[in-house]
Tab-separated table of C-alpha atoms and ligand atoms in Angstrom:
chain	number	residue	atom	x	y	z
A	1	MET	CA	28.831	147.713	-94.808
A	2	ARG	CA	27.889	148.128	-98.512
A	3	GLU	CA	29.209	144.679	-100.611
A	4	THR	CA	29.091	147.663	-103.951
A	5	PHE	CA	30.832	151.203	-104.038
A	6	LEU	CA	29.018	154.098	-104.109
A	7	PRO	CA	29.582	156.026	-107.088
A	8	PHE	CA	29.854	160.157	-105.685
A	9	SER	CA	27.586	161.851	-108.504
A	10	PRO	CA	26.382	159.755	-111.394
A	11	PRO	CA	23.633	161.794	-112.935
A	12	TRP	CA	19.540	160.533	-113.252
A	13	ILE	CA	18.732	160.276	-117.380
A	14	GLY	CA	14.857	159.279	-117.902
A	15	ASP	CA	13.289	156.947	-120.662
A	16	GLU	CA	11.328	161.171	-121.518
A	17	GLU	CA	15.413	162.619	-122.131
A	18	ILE	CA	16.122	159.131	-123.774
A	19	ALA	CA	13.571	160.052	-126.755
A	20	GLU	CA	13.469	163.580	-127.039
A	21	VAL	CA	17.367	162.697	-128.048
A	22	VAL	CA	16.443	160.263	-130.403
A	23	ASP	CA	13.560	162.494	-131.620
A	24	THR	CA	16.998	165.362	-132.271
A	25	LEU	CA	18.791	162.773	-133.838
A	26	ARG	CA	16.539	161.754	-136.469
A	27	SER	CA	15.145	165.007	-137.294
A	28	ASP	CA	17.158	167.200	-139.557
A	29	TRP	CA	18.400	169.553	-137.064
A	30	ILE	CA	21.018	168.089	-134.550
A	31	THR	CA	22.933	171.325	-133.250
A	32	THR	CA	21.518	174.518	-132.665
A	33	GLY	CA	17.751	174.790	-133.715
A	34	PRO	CA	13.945	174.724	-131.753
A	35	LYS	CA	14.899	173.204	-128.733
A	36	VAL	CA	17.586	175.506	-127.920
A	37	ARG	CA	15.585	178.047	-127.871
A	38	ARG	CA	12.907	176.089	-126.393
A	39	PHE	CA	15.199	175.138	-123.562
A	40	GLU	CA	16.273	178.894	-122.796
A	41	ARG	CA	12.543	180.201	-122.877
A	42	GLU	CA	11.528	177.705	-120.051
A	43	PHE	CA	14.572	178.044	-118.388
A	44	ARG	CA	14.378	181.592	-118.413
A	45	ASP	CA	10.778	181.249	-117.212
A	46	PHE	CA	11.788	178.971	-114.028
A	47	VAL	CA	14.372	181.092	-112.414
A	48	GLY	CA	12.549	184.189	-113.451
A	49	ALA	CA	15.469	185.686	-115.612
A	50	SER	CA	14.401	188.184	-118.501
A	51	ASP	CA	16.574	186.689	-121.053
A	52	ALA	CA	18.898	183.600	-121.140
A	53	LEU	CA	21.485	182.101	-123.369
A	54	ALA	CA	21.749	178.250	-124.067
A	55	LEU	CA	26.431	177.772	-123.876
A	56	SER	CA	28.320	174.740	-124.337
A	57	SER	CA	29.032	175.002	-120.619
A	58	CYS	CA	29.440	177.286	-117.772
A	59	THR	CA	33.208	178.293	-118.387
A	60	ASP	CA	31.915	179.065	-121.583
A	61	ALA	CA	28.988	181.220	-119.988
A	62	LEU	CA	31.293	183.177	-117.497
A	63	HIS	CA	33.827	183.591	-120.059
A	64	THR	CA	30.999	184.830	-122.701
A	65	ALA	CA	29.811	187.233	-119.971
A	66	LEU	CA	33.564	188.982	-118.949
A	67	VAL	CA	34.056	189.670	-122.559
A	68	THR	CA	30.580	191.012	-122.908
A	69	LEU	CA	30.852	193.530	-120.138
A	70	GLY	CA	34.319	194.448	-122.044
A	71	ILE	CA	36.613	193.089	-119.555
A	72	GLY	CA	40.315	192.837	-120.566
A	73	ARG	CA	44.029	193.642	-119.897
A	74	GLY	CA	44.077	196.753	-118.042
A	75	ASP	CA	41.611	195.227	-115.774
A	76	ALA	CA	41.234	193.119	-112.354
A	77	VAL	CA	37.844	190.884	-111.152
A	78	VAL	CA	37.344	189.967	-107.887
A	79	SER	CA	36.806	186.288	-106.912
A	80	THR	CA	37.161	183.405	-104.195
A	81	PRO	CA	40.012	180.976	-103.931
A	82	MET	CA	37.058	178.064	-103.014
A	83	THR	CA	35.906	177.129	-106.280
A	84	PHE	CA	36.892	174.957	-109.561
A	85	CYS	CA	39.704	176.281	-111.265
A	86	SER	CA	37.684	177.111	-114.395
A	87	THR	CA	36.068	180.152	-112.544
A	88	ILE	CA	39.378	181.680	-112.587
A	89	HIS	CA	41.016	180.610	-115.551
A	90	VAL	CA	38.072	182.355	-117.443
A	91	ILE	CA	39.667	185.871	-116.103
A	92	GLU	CA	42.591	184.903	-117.142
A	93	HIS	CA	41.305	184.074	-120.689
A	94	THR	CA	39.885	187.789	-121.207
A	95	GLY	CA	43.835	189.260	-120.110
A	96	ALA	CA	42.531	190.832	-116.840
A	97	ARG	CA	43.627	189.970	-113.492
A	98	PRO	CA	41.917	187.675	-110.905
A	99	VAL	CA	41.960	189.407	-107.607
A	100	LEU	CA	41.263	186.397	-104.874
A	101	VAL	CA	40.105	187.659	-101.395
A	102	ASP	CA	39.086	185.619	-98.501
A	103	VAL	CA	36.248	183.493	-98.021
A	104	GLU	CA	33.808	183.602	-94.646
A	105	PRO	CA	34.246	181.198	-92.411
A	106	ASP	CA	30.548	179.050	-92.340
A	107	THR	CA	29.727	178.962	-96.029
A	108	LEU	CA	32.927	178.993	-97.230
A	109	ASN	CA	31.166	181.579	-99.996
A	110	ILE	CA	33.634	185.045	-100.812
A	111	ASP	CA	33.377	187.596	-98.287
A	112	PRO	CA	31.994	190.695	-98.606
A	113	ALA	CA	34.344	192.572	-95.783
A	114	ALA	CA	37.303	191.026	-97.655
A	115	ILE	CA	36.312	192.085	-100.755
A	116	ARG	CA	35.720	195.788	-99.359
A	117	THR	CA	39.479	196.181	-98.732
A	118	ALA	CA	40.520	194.521	-101.609
A	119	LEU	CA	38.592	197.419	-103.250
A	120	GLU	CA	40.528	200.103	-101.340
A	121	ASP	CA	43.792	198.421	-101.898
A	122	GLN	CA	43.556	197.503	-105.760
A	123	GLU	CA	45.595	199.720	-107.892
A	124	GLY	CA	43.976	197.995	-111.306
A	125	ARG	CA	40.722	198.512	-112.897
A	126	VAL	CA	38.176	196.211	-110.879
A	127	ARG	CA	35.848	195.998	-113.222
A	128	ALA	CA	33.435	193.051	-112.136
A	129	LEU	CA	32.336	190.651	-108.467
A	130	LEU	CA	32.809	187.272	-109.960
A	131	PRO	CA	30.907	185.484	-106.418
A	132	VAL	CA	30.369	181.528	-106.494
A	133	HIS	CA	27.390	180.375	-104.413
A	134	LEU	CA	28.535	177.495	-103.416
A	135	TYR	CA	28.050	174.254	-102.781
A	136	GLY	CA	24.496	175.965	-103.534
A	137	HIS	CA	24.340	178.156	-100.902
A	138	PRO	CA	23.739	181.554	-102.061
A	139	ALA	CA	27.042	183.997	-101.691
A	140	ASP	CA	25.878	187.604	-99.610
A	141	MET	CA	24.214	188.747	-102.892
A	142	PRO	CA	22.728	191.946	-100.642
A	143	GLN	CA	26.205	192.794	-99.561
A	144	LEU	CA	27.032	192.522	-103.223
A	145	LEU	CA	25.200	194.417	-104.688
A	146	ASP	CA	25.416	196.730	-102.426
A	147	ILE	CA	29.060	196.999	-103.063
A	148	ALA	CA	28.432	196.807	-106.291
A	149	GLU	CA	26.554	199.468	-106.423
A	150	ARG	CA	28.870	201.339	-104.439
A	151	HIS	CA	31.923	201.049	-106.693
A	152	ASP	CA	29.857	201.034	-110.215
A	153	LEU	CA	31.041	197.248	-110.554
A	154	ALA	CA	29.007	194.657	-112.487
A	155	ILE	CA	28.263	190.978	-110.645
A	156	VAL	CA	29.293	188.026	-112.611
A	157	ASP	CA	27.986	185.213	-110.267
A	158	ASP	CA	29.130	181.262	-111.732
A	159	ALA	CA	26.283	179.730	-110.331
A	160	ALA	CA	27.447	176.232	-111.234
A	161	HIS	CA	25.873	174.739	-107.339
A	162	ALA	CA	22.875	177.207	-107.393
A	163	LEU	CA	20.086	175.655	-109.790
A	164	PRO	CA	17.888	176.817	-108.212
A	165	ALA	CA	18.362	179.014	-105.190
A	166	ALA	CA	17.752	181.670	-103.684
A	167	ILE	CA	18.395	184.811	-100.928
A	168	GLU	CA	15.471	186.389	-99.096
A	169	SER	CA	13.409	185.296	-101.807
A	170	ARG	CA	15.526	186.616	-104.918
A	171	GLY	CA	16.515	183.944	-107.172
A	172	ILE	CA	19.790	183.554	-108.461
A	173	GLY	CA	20.030	184.205	-111.769
A	174	ALA	CA	15.980	185.689	-111.515
A	175	ALA	CA	16.140	189.505	-113.370
A	176	SER	CA	16.903	192.230	-110.886
A	177	ASN	CA	16.991	195.667	-110.827
A	178	GLY	CA	20.551	197.877	-109.603
A	179	PRO	CA	23.545	196.585	-110.825
A	180	THR	CA	24.325	194.644	-114.008
A	181	VAL	CA	23.942	190.701	-112.789
A	182	LEU	CA	24.962	188.155	-115.497
A	183	THR	CA	24.200	184.523	-113.853
A	184	ALA	CA	25.859	181.408	-115.751
A	185	PHE	CA	24.836	178.339	-114.747
A	186	SER	CA	26.029	174.403	-115.405
A	187	PHE	CA	24.446	171.455	-116.575
A	188	TYR	CA	27.923	169.082	-116.159
A	189	ALA	CA	27.498	165.837	-115.764
A	190	THR	CA	26.950	165.785	-112.018
A	191	LYS	CA	25.264	168.973	-111.656
A	192	ASN	CA	21.678	169.681	-110.885
A	193	LEU	CA	20.119	169.316	-113.718
A	194	ALA	CA	22.668	166.961	-116.246
A	195	THR	CA	22.667	167.564	-120.783
A	196	ALA	CA	26.029	165.889	-119.998
A	197	GLU	CA	28.095	169.052	-120.971
A	198	GLY	CA	25.872	172.730	-121.155
A	199	GLY	CA	25.778	175.646	-119.606
A	200	MET	CA	23.028	178.823	-119.275
A	201	LEU	CA	23.695	182.554	-119.100
A	202	THR	CA	20.962	184.762	-117.494
A	203	GLY	CA	20.448	188.463	-117.665
A	204	PRO	CA	19.219	191.501	-119.208
A	205	GLU	CA	18.053	191.647	-122.572
A	206	LYS	CA	20.076	194.122	-123.863
A	207	ILE	CA	23.314	192.639	-122.747
A	208	LEU	CA	22.022	188.783	-123.788
A	209	ASP	CA	21.714	189.786	-127.018
A	210	GLU	CA	25.627	190.690	-127.373
A	211	ALA	CA	26.322	187.744	-125.446
A	212	ARG	CA	24.519	185.872	-128.212
A	213	VAL	CA	26.674	186.914	-131.001
A	214	TRP	CA	29.881	186.728	-129.423
A	215	SER	CA	29.279	183.329	-128.313
A	216	LEU	CA	28.784	182.201	-132.110
A	217	HIS	CA	31.693	183.292	-134.101
A	218	GLY	CA	30.687	186.758	-133.813
A	219	MET	CA	27.671	186.518	-136.421
A	220	ASP	CA	24.400	188.021	-136.681
A	221	ARG	CA	21.662	187.056	-134.128
A	222	ASP	CA	19.593	185.149	-136.104
A	223	ALA	CA	22.698	183.310	-138.000
A	224	TRP	CA	22.158	179.929	-137.376
A	225	ARG	CA	18.982	179.927	-139.555
A	226	ARG	CA	20.787	180.723	-142.968
A	227	TYR	CA	20.088	177.467	-144.453
A	228	SER	CA	16.888	177.200	-143.374
A	229	SER	CA	13.933	178.605	-145.526
A	230	HIS	CA	13.199	181.494	-143.199
A	231	GLY	CA	16.953	182.903	-143.492
A	232	SER	CA	19.406	183.948	-146.090
A	233	TRP	CA	22.919	182.092	-147.124
A	234	PHE	CA	24.253	186.625	-145.710
A	235	TYR	CA	25.368	186.936	-142.541
A	236	GLU	CA	27.760	189.709	-141.228
A	237	VAL	CA	30.919	189.100	-138.605
A	238	THR	CA	31.023	191.835	-136.208
A	239	LYS	CA	33.672	190.838	-133.640
A	240	PRO	CA	36.170	188.105	-133.104
A	241	GLY	CA	33.637	185.626	-131.449
A	242	PHE	CA	33.529	181.931	-130.116
A	243	LYS	CA	32.071	178.426	-130.787
A	244	TYR	CA	30.286	178.359	-127.213
A	245	ASN	CA	26.477	177.273	-128.621
A	246	MET	CA	24.990	174.538	-127.250
A	247	THR	CA	23.359	171.813	-129.175
A	248	ASP	CA	19.574	170.237	-129.831
A	249	ILE	CA	20.965	167.597	-128.448
A	250	GLN	CA	21.648	168.903	-125.461
A	251	ALA	CA	18.491	170.601	-125.081
A	252	GLY	CA	16.295	167.559	-125.329
A	253	LEU	CA	17.986	166.584	-122.779
A	254	GLY	CA	17.547	169.427	-120.484
A	255	LEU	CA	13.969	170.073	-121.723
A	256	HIS	CA	13.087	167.039	-119.348
A	257	GLN	CA	15.352	167.579	-116.616
A	258	LEU	CA	14.106	170.935	-116.454
A	259	ARG	CA	10.744	169.397	-115.874
A	260	ARG	CA	12.036	166.545	-113.449
A	261	LEU	CA	14.499	169.607	-111.244
A	262	PRO	CA	11.530	170.463	-108.659
A	263	LEU	CA	11.154	166.540	-107.590
A	264	PHE	CA	14.968	165.976	-107.734
A	265	GLN	CA	15.573	169.470	-105.529
A	266	ARG	CA	13.090	167.574	-102.891
A	267	ARG	CA	14.852	164.702	-102.902
A	268	ARG	CA	17.920	166.623	-102.393
A	269	GLN	CA	16.616	169.059	-99.385
A	270	GLU	CA	15.247	165.302	-97.724
A	271	ILE	CA	18.521	163.579	-97.926
A	272	ALA	CA	20.209	166.796	-96.896
A	273	ARG	CA	18.012	167.051	-93.517
A	274	ARG	CA	19.106	163.205	-93.459
A	275	TYR	CA	22.230	163.414	-93.099
A	276	ASN	CA	22.374	166.934	-90.768
A	277	GLU	CA	20.200	164.919	-88.173
A	278	SER	CA	22.576	162.042	-88.211
A	279	PHE	CA	25.380	164.432	-87.813
A	280	SER	CA	24.364	166.753	-85.486
A	281	GLY	CA	25.482	167.203	-82.087
A	282	HIS	CA	29.293	165.395	-83.250
A	283	GLU	CA	32.257	166.654	-82.000
A	284	ALA	CA	34.592	166.242	-84.637
A	285	VAL	CA	32.637	167.330	-87.827
A	286	ASP	CA	31.098	170.839	-88.855
A	287	LEU	CA	27.519	171.038	-90.359
A	288	PRO	CA	27.384	172.683	-93.846
A	289	ALA	CA	26.185	176.152	-93.471
A	290	HIS	CA	22.378	177.181	-93.954
A	291	ARG	CA	21.115	180.629	-93.066
A	292	GLU	CA	17.731	182.384	-92.485
A	293	GLY	CA	15.954	183.042	-95.770
A	294	VAL	CA	17.937	181.103	-98.308
A	295	GLU	CA	16.652	178.110	-100.190
A	296	HIS	CA	19.830	175.972	-100.599
A	297	ALA	CA	20.608	174.285	-103.471
A	298	TRP	CA	21.831	171.611	-102.151
A	299	HIS	CA	24.014	170.609	-105.226
A	300	LEU	CA	27.102	169.561	-102.730
A	301	TYR	CA	26.899	168.393	-98.623
A	302	VAL	CA	30.400	168.936	-97.452
A	303	LEU	CA	31.359	168.160	-93.744
A	304	ARG	CA	34.234	169.922	-92.080
A	305	LEU	CA	36.482	167.822	-90.302
A	306	ARG	CA	37.358	169.371	-86.552
A	307	ARG	CA	40.880	167.814	-86.730
A	308	GLU	CA	40.921	168.776	-82.744
A	309	SER	CA	38.417	166.338	-81.995
A	310	LEU	CA	39.930	162.991	-84.393
A	311	ALA	CA	42.850	161.037	-84.571
A	312	ILE	CA	42.905	161.052	-88.244
A	313	ASP	CA	43.540	163.768	-90.996
A	314	ARG	CA	41.186	164.054	-94.056
A	315	ASP	CA	42.663	162.180	-96.550
A	316	HIS	CA	42.999	159.126	-94.162
A	317	PHE	CA	39.145	159.576	-93.780
A	318	ILE	CA	38.073	159.434	-97.176
A	319	GLU	CA	40.432	155.930	-97.493
A	320	GLU	CA	38.393	154.602	-94.530
A	321	LEU	CA	34.734	156.018	-96.470
A	322	THR	CA	36.812	154.783	-99.408
A	323	ARG	CA	37.223	151.132	-97.683
A	324	ARG	CA	33.921	151.017	-96.955
A	325	ASN	CA	32.551	151.330	-100.362
A	326	VAL	CA	31.589	155.107	-100.010
A	327	GLY	CA	32.613	157.485	-103.057
A	328	SER	CA	33.325	160.985	-101.588
A	329	SER	CA	35.322	164.318	-103.343
A	330	VAL	CA	36.795	167.480	-102.187
A	331	HIS	CA	35.347	170.475	-102.902
A	332	PHE	CA	37.441	172.319	-103.510
A	333	ILE	CA	41.185	172.525	-104.198
A	334	PRO	CA	41.876	176.421	-103.411
A	335	VAL	CA	42.638	177.893	-106.522
A	336	HIS	CA	45.651	179.723	-105.339
A	337	LEU	CA	47.539	176.206	-104.444
A	338	HIS	CA	47.592	175.285	-107.776
A	339	PRO	CA	50.563	175.561	-109.267
A	340	TYR	CA	50.056	177.757	-112.246
A	341	TYR	CA	48.920	180.465	-110.037
A	342	ARG	CA	51.024	179.709	-107.281
A	343	ASP	CA	53.660	180.819	-109.438
A	344	ARG	CA	51.841	183.177	-111.702
A	345	TYR	CA	50.384	185.895	-108.680
A	346	GLY	CA	53.302	184.196	-105.450
A	347	TRP	CA	50.156	183.097	-104.025
A	348	ARG	CA	50.816	181.044	-100.657
A	349	PRO	CA	48.073	179.096	-98.914
A	350	GLU	CA	48.106	181.159	-95.887
A	351	ASP	CA	47.414	184.097	-98.323
A	352	PHE	CA	43.773	183.225	-97.949
A	353	PRO	CA	44.044	181.352	-94.820
A	354	ILE	CA	39.865	180.722	-94.524
A	355	ALA	CA	40.098	178.728	-97.713
A	356	TYR	CA	43.275	177.385	-97.337
A	357	ASP	CA	42.509	175.390	-92.959
A	358	ALA	CA	38.423	174.218	-94.514
A	359	TYR	CA	40.669	172.694	-97.384
A	360	GLN	CA	42.461	170.204	-95.475
A	361	ARG	CA	39.002	169.519	-93.614
A	362	LEU	CA	36.570	169.435	-96.305
A	363	VAL	CA	34.514	165.819	-97.044
A	364	THR	CA	32.301	165.902	-99.250
A	365	LEU	CA	29.754	162.874	-99.672
A	366	PRO	CA	27.786	161.433	-102.276
A	367	LEU	CA	24.414	163.508	-102.472
A	368	TYR	CA	22.416	162.634	-106.161
A	369	PRO	CA	18.322	162.352	-106.012
A	370	ARG	CA	18.464	158.462	-107.665
A	371	MET	CA	20.764	157.667	-104.055
A	372	SER	CA	17.995	154.917	-102.397
A	373	ASP	CA	17.045	155.376	-98.328
A	374	GLU	CA	19.356	152.315	-98.104
A	375	ASP	CA	22.264	153.993	-99.995
A	376	VAL	CA	22.045	157.405	-97.568
A	377	ASP	CA	21.931	155.053	-94.668
A	378	ASP	CA	25.037	153.370	-95.843
A	379	VAL	CA	26.471	156.990	-95.784
A	380	VAL	CA	25.710	157.152	-92.313
A	381	ALA	CA	26.270	154.637	-90.952
A	382	ALA	CA	30.246	154.980	-92.405
A	383	VAL	CA	30.518	158.149	-91.496
A	384	ARG	CA	29.701	157.469	-88.499
A	385	ASP	CA	31.824	154.205	-87.789
A	386	ILE	CA	34.903	156.112	-88.587
A	387	LEU	CA	33.739	159.237	-86.006
A	388	ASP	CA	34.002	156.563	-83.591
A	389	ALA	CA	36.674	154.488	-84.197
A	390	HIS	CA	38.753	157.707	-83.896
A	391	THR	CA	37.350	161.214	-82.001
A	392	ARG	CA	39.780	161.626	-79.438
B	401	PLP	C1	31.207	172.702	-112.990
B	401	PLP	C2	31.657	173.885	-111.351
B	401	PLP	C3	32.263	174.739	-112.988
B	401	PLP	C4	32.470	174.580	-114.383
B	401	PLP	O1	31.013	174.310	-115.179
B	401	PLP	P1	31.650	173.036	-116.937
B	401	PLP	O2	29.689	173.657	-117.152
B	401	PLP	O3	32.201	172.386	-116.468
B	401	PLP	O4	32.274	174.459	-117.477
B	401	PLP	C5	32.478	175.990	-112.628
B	401	PLP	N1	32.655	176.743	-111.653
B	401	PLP	C6	31.649	175.572	-110.830
B	401	PLP	C7	31.902	176.034	-109.173
B	401	PLP	C8	31.481	174.031	-111.140
B	401	PLP	O5	31.570	173.660	-109.765
């Protein structure tokens, strides 16, 4: 058994990141400036987007996207219960109604068939789909784009886990023809690319120009230059905008994290492969879904316990992992179970039976590039030990 506790998901900040942040702190620009612009351009090129807007978080990117699309009171947005609460909070913030539908049994991503049913039943004005690429496995974008096209909807996708990911060679966040797609990434401390806090919105240039104004007080786009020799003191406020800008301190971290991302991802893939090989064929667990034609970002490695084959429940399983010095977590407590949403919309646990059943079986194992081979071995040994002791 491990002597020391293996943390669940620490960041990996290198010397280049540290030097870049110090450089920023010694410069005259510590908030939104040249490094943010450079990070936007490099990120845009990395994912193949038309344009990219750096923001203070993925949550703020999602909110900015919905507001820029003009979504508000009287509108509805279709999304998934199997996500972090902020995916749904942002819909509430606009005054629109979140319409949740159940998930696919294998990927736990939003189920296109359930969306079609909801669009028939829905009386409100559905304006957008808000899928989440859960754990880094893309939602079924070909089907979602088809639905969006037929019903004249936009897609705002939550790509907090999906850097980098692709389905049928279409990169998540990449430029595309057809329905409007705005994609929100997260650079929160635990994510595949970390800037402590931060996010990025990608999409068509024209929409992002307006999103940029919304994201910084509703001031015109070159407002940040007003104190430099290139600009002037004059600006105009055209919207009641937000304060969602990224700082050059964060962008300094992001520039170097982006350079190291391909290396991070190779290591994530290696660890996921090792877990898959170690747990496949075990009767008491289901492995993460990985469909044909999908590039998986492997943000999270999530096992699903088969309760009929296991004498202990998920909570007990996590206690056993902790006792063996292995950190773990649960992604996610479905949104409809949280008291605010349960009470506001009268949602019962069984309203989304696949999400609810999955929730009771989920265990997320540690998966991050800095894990050593021994760390991975320790996790495998701990999981096998628990399964051996408790499989019926
Ligand atoms: C982390 C996360 C978010 C929020 O990202 P922030 O950058 O912290 O706002 C949103 N959705 C999902 C699925 C996440 O995991």
